[in-house]
Amino acid sequence: MGVIKKFFIASMLMWIIPVAILYGFNNNLLPGSSDLSPHSLTLWSGFLAVISVNIVIAFYIYLAMKEPSDKHEPDPAFLAEAKASVNQSPGESSRSSESSKKEE
């Protein structure tokens, strides 16, 4: 499954599940929710909605950790440029910036 698809599904679940929990509590669709006081109903529905979002995030992190890391290869041109900039001495970079200023 693609990374974007996983992200999209996790994002949708982070919206749908808490809203469904709040809707279920407020419309007495969940067993035992009709016996709660309005204050307890608000606290329990909010608490369970927050917990559900954290569960979705934890599941998304788990899926990301299982993603194989060997198929992600950096761009060779970028690597060569990065290595060249790291190996360049500080004096060379100031001289090259001065020469480019003189050319302008």
XYZ file of N, CA and C in Angstrom:
312
model
N 0.862 -1.171 0.000
C 0.000 0.000 0.000
C 0.910 1.236 0.000
N 0.582 2.231 -0.813
C 1.415 3.414 -0.940
C 1.378 4.295 0.290
N 2.431 5.076 0.440
C 2.560 5.957 1.606
C 1.438 6.990 1.620
N 1.135 7.556 0.467
C 0.083 8.576 0.388
C -1.273 7.969 0.743
N -1.506 6.752 0.284
C -2.773 6.092 0.584
C -2.914 5.832 2.092
N -1.817 5.392 2.723
C -1.840 5.169 4.176
C -2.104 6.470 4.914
N -1.445 7.534 4.478
C -1.629 8.833 5.121
C -3.069 9.316 4.962
N -3.635 9.151 3.762
C -5.005 9.576 3.511
C -5.988 8.798 4.383
N -5.809 7.492 4.472
C -6.706 6.667 5.288
C -6.590 7.042 6.762
N -5.366 7.218 7.247
C -5.183 7.602 8.652
C -5.801 8.971 8.926
N -5.647 9.904 8.006
C -6.228 11.239 8.185
C -7.749 11.178 8.230
N -8.327 10.377 7.353
C -9.790 10.242 7.349
C -10.282 9.582 8.638
N -9.560 8.561 9.104
C -9.973 7.896 10.339
C -9.867 8.829 11.545
N -8.876 9.750 11.514
C -8.735 10.699 12.629
C -9.892 11.683 12.678
N -10.614 11.823 11.594
C -11.817 12.670 11.599
C -13.080 11.846 11.851
N -13.202 10.709 11.181
C -14.448 9.940 11.206
C -14.702 9.285 12.563
N -13.707 8.631 13.140
C -13.923 7.885 14.382
C -14.330 8.789 15.545
N -13.633 9.909 15.817
C -14.074 10.753 16.932
C -15.464 11.354 16.719
N -15.769 11.746 15.490
C -17.103 12.294 15.216
C -18.161 11.219 15.422
N -17.873 9.984 15.008
C -18.820 8.881 15.206
C -19.015 8.601 16.700
N -17.954 8.665 17.471
C -18.062 8.452 18.922
C -18.922 9.542 19.556
N -18.643 10.796 19.201
C -19.435 11.900 19.760
C -20.899 11.790 19.337
N -21.139 11.452 18.076
C -22.513 11.294 17.591
C -23.219 10.157 18.318
N -22.513 9.045 18.480
C -23.104 7.894 19.159
C -23.465 8.195 20.607
N -22.605 8.915 21.313
C -22.907 9.269 22.703
C -24.054 10.276 22.782
N -24.030 11.278 21.942
C -25.043 12.335 22.034
C -26.417 11.889 21.562
N -26.499 10.853 20.746
C -27.790 10.349 20.269
C -28.172 9.022 20.916
N -27.523 8.693 22.016
C -27.812 7.483 22.791
C -27.782 6.206 21.948
N -26.844 6.131 21.009
C -26.706 4.943 20.178
C -25.806 3.895 20.830
N -24.983 4.302 21.765
C -24.086 3.375 22.450
C -24.743 2.860 23.721
N -24.590 1.567 24.033
C -25.236 1.007 25.214
C -24.742 1.683 26.495
N -25.678 2.048 27.332
C -25.351 2.663 28.616
C -25.187 4.166 28.557
N -25.170 4.750 27.392
C -24.981 6.200 27.309
C -26.227 6.973 27.726
N -27.390 6.333 27.658
C -28.620 7.029 28.063
C -28.713 7.153 29.586
N -27.964 6.339 30.340
C -28.001 6.375 31.798
C -27.072 7.442 32.384
N -26.204 8.036 31.571
C -25.228 9.006 32.063
C -25.834 10.397 32.181
N -25.311 11.157 33.133
C -25.711 12.559 33.254
C -25.107 13.335 32.088
N -25.632 14.512 31.755
C -25.064 15.292 30.645
C -23.581 15.621 30.852
N -23.189 15.872 32.095
C -21.790 16.172 32.384
C -20.911 14.948 32.124
N -21.331 13.794 32.602
C -20.573 12.556 32.387
C -20.560 12.166 30.911
N -21.670 12.401 30.232
C -21.761 12.094 28.812
C -20.738 12.902 28.013
N -20.617 14.188 28.339
C -19.645 15.050 27.659
C -18.218 14.595 27.950
N -17.919 14.302 29.218
C -16.575 13.880 29.581
C -16.184 12.560 28.918
N -17.068 11.558 28.991
C -16.745 10.248 28.426
C -16.620 10.304 26.910
N -17.528 11.020 26.256
C -17.456 11.077 24.793
C -16.196 11.808 24.344
N -15.843 12.890 25.007
C -14.620 13.616 24.656
C -13.376 12.790 24.923
N -13.343 12.128 26.063
C -12.198 11.290 26.418
C -12.008 10.165 25.409
N -13.080 9.468 25.056
C -12.971 8.364 24.100
C -12.627 8.852 22.698
N -13.097 10.036 22.328
C -12.751 10.592 21.017
C -11.255 10.906 20.943
N -10.702 11.469 21.997
C -9.264 11.780 22.026
C -8.447 10.497 22.018
N -8.856 9.509 22.784
C -8.155 8.227 22.820
C -8.187 7.567 21.433
N -9.310 7.662 20.740
C -9.410 7.039 19.415
C -8.439 7.686 18.425
N -8.260 9.000 18.495
C -7.307 9.678 17.610
C -5.889 9.205 17.921
N -5.569 9.068 19.190
C -4.234 8.594 19.558
C -3.990 7.159 19.100
N -4.999 6.334 19.119
C -4.872 4.959 18.635
C -4.607 4.949 17.134
N -5.316 5.801 16.385
C -5.094 5.885 14.938
C -3.675 6.361 14.648
N -3.187 7.365 15.391
C -1.828 7.875 15.202
C -0.808 6.781 15.515
N -1.017 6.043 16.593
C -0.093 4.961 16.953
C -0.081 3.877 15.874
N -1.241 3.562 15.323
C -1.311 2.562 14.260
C -0.598 3.058 13.007
N -0.735 4.339 12.686
C -0.049 4.920 11.526
C 1.467 4.880 11.727
N 1.921 5.194 12.921
C 3.358 5.130 13.217
C 3.857 3.694 13.097
N 3.080 2.744 13.576
C 3.445 1.334 13.454
C 3.602 0.933 11.986
N 2.650 1.353 11.149
C 2.746 1.033 9.727
C 3.953 1.712 9.085
N 4.261 2.927 9.511
C 5.424 3.628 8.965
C 6.718 2.942 9.378
N 6.775 2.416 10.584
C 7.976 1.726 11.044
C 8.178 0.397 10.300
N 7.104 -0.229 9.855
C 7.205 -1.484 9.122
C 7.562 -1.254 7.658
N 7.511 -0.016 7.192
C 7.835 0.307 5.798
C 9.290 -0.075 5.516
N 9.563 -0.815 4.461
C 10.951 -1.199 4.177
C 11.789 0.032 3.836
N 12.961 0.104 4.455
C 13.806 1.279 4.258
C 14.778 1.098 3.102
N 14.938 -0.122 2.598
C 15.917 -0.351 1.537
C 15.442 0.124 0.171
N 14.155 0.351 -0.013
C 13.689 0.774 -1.328
C 13.763 2.283 -1.523
N 14.130 3.028 -0.497
C 14.250 4.477 -0.609
C 15.715 4.833 -0.856
N 16.038 5.199 -2.068
C 17.398 5.554 -2.440
C 17.479 7.055 -2.707
N 18.479 7.745 -2.157
C 18.621 9.174 -2.424
C 19.092 9.430 -3.861
N 18.844 10.625 -4.333
C 19.244 11.032 -5.674
C 20.770 11.097 -5.749
N 21.415 10.399 -6.713
C 22.885 10.383 -6.791
C 23.476 11.772 -7.038
N 22.808 12.608 -7.837
C 23.324 13.958 -8.097
C 23.325 14.784 -6.815
N 22.282 14.636 -6.023
C 22.208 15.361 -4.754
C 23.315 14.893 -3.810
N 23.534 13.576 -3.748
C 24.595 13.043 -2.883
C 25.968 13.559 -3.293
N 26.235 13.585 -4.594
C 27.536 14.065 -5.067
C 27.730 15.533 -4.713
N 26.699 16.333 -4.895
C 26.788 17.758 -4.566
C 26.964 17.971 -3.061
N 26.266 17.183 -2.259
C 26.375 17.305 -0.804
C 27.772 16.917 -0.334
N 28.320 15.826 -0.887
C 29.670 15.411 -0.503
C 30.702 16.452 -0.909
N 30.519 17.058 -2.079
C 31.453 18.090 -2.536
C 31.392 19.314 -1.630
N 30.202 19.681 -1.173
C 30.085 20.853 -0.302
C 30.651 20.575 1.085
N 30.565 19.321 1.546
C 31.126 18.970 2.851
C 32.648 18.942 2.782
N 33.193 18.445 1.687
C 34.641 18.340 1.534
C 35.305 19.678 1.206
N 34.531 20.656 0.810
C 35.077 21.968 0.462
C 35.549 22.670 1.729
N 36.768 23.246 1.680
C 37.296 23.925 2.869
C 36.616 25.281 3.023
N 36.564 25.830 4.258
C 35.890 27.108 4.488
C 36.506 28.255 3.691
N 37.812 28.267 3.477
C 38.464 29.336 2.728
C 38.029 29.355 1.276
N 37.797 28.166 0.699
C 37.379 28.089 -0.694
C 35.989 28.664 -0.888
N 35.111 28.441 0.073
C 33.742 28.923 -0.079
C 33.689 30.443 0.002
N 34.525 31.052 0.857
C 34.512 32.507 0.938
C 35.140 33.115 -0.312
N 36.188 32.466 -0.861
C 36.807 32.960 -2.090
C 35.856 32.838 -3.269
N 35.120 31.726 -3.334
C 34.206 31.549 -4.456
C 33.043 32.539 -4.376
N 32.600 32.878 -3.175
C 31.531 33.859 -3.049
C 32.049 35.254 -3.396
N 33.324 35.544 -3.050
C 33.904 36.855 -3.400
C 34.059 36.970 -4.904
N 34.513 35.902 -5.554
C 34.700 35.959 -7.010
C 33.377 36.088 -7.728
N 32.338 35.471 -7.204
C 31.032 35.608 -7.835
C 30.475 37.007 -7.654
N 30.811 37.668 -6.540
C 30.370 39.056 -6.325
C 31.105 39.987 -7.282
N 32.397 39.731 -7.518
C 33.198 40.572 -8.425
C 32.692 40.443 -9.856
N 32.236 39.215 -10.218
C 31.743 39.002 -11.577
C 30.473 39.778 -11.845
N 29.684 40.015 -10.818
C 28.422 40.734 -10.984
C 28.729 42.178 -11.141
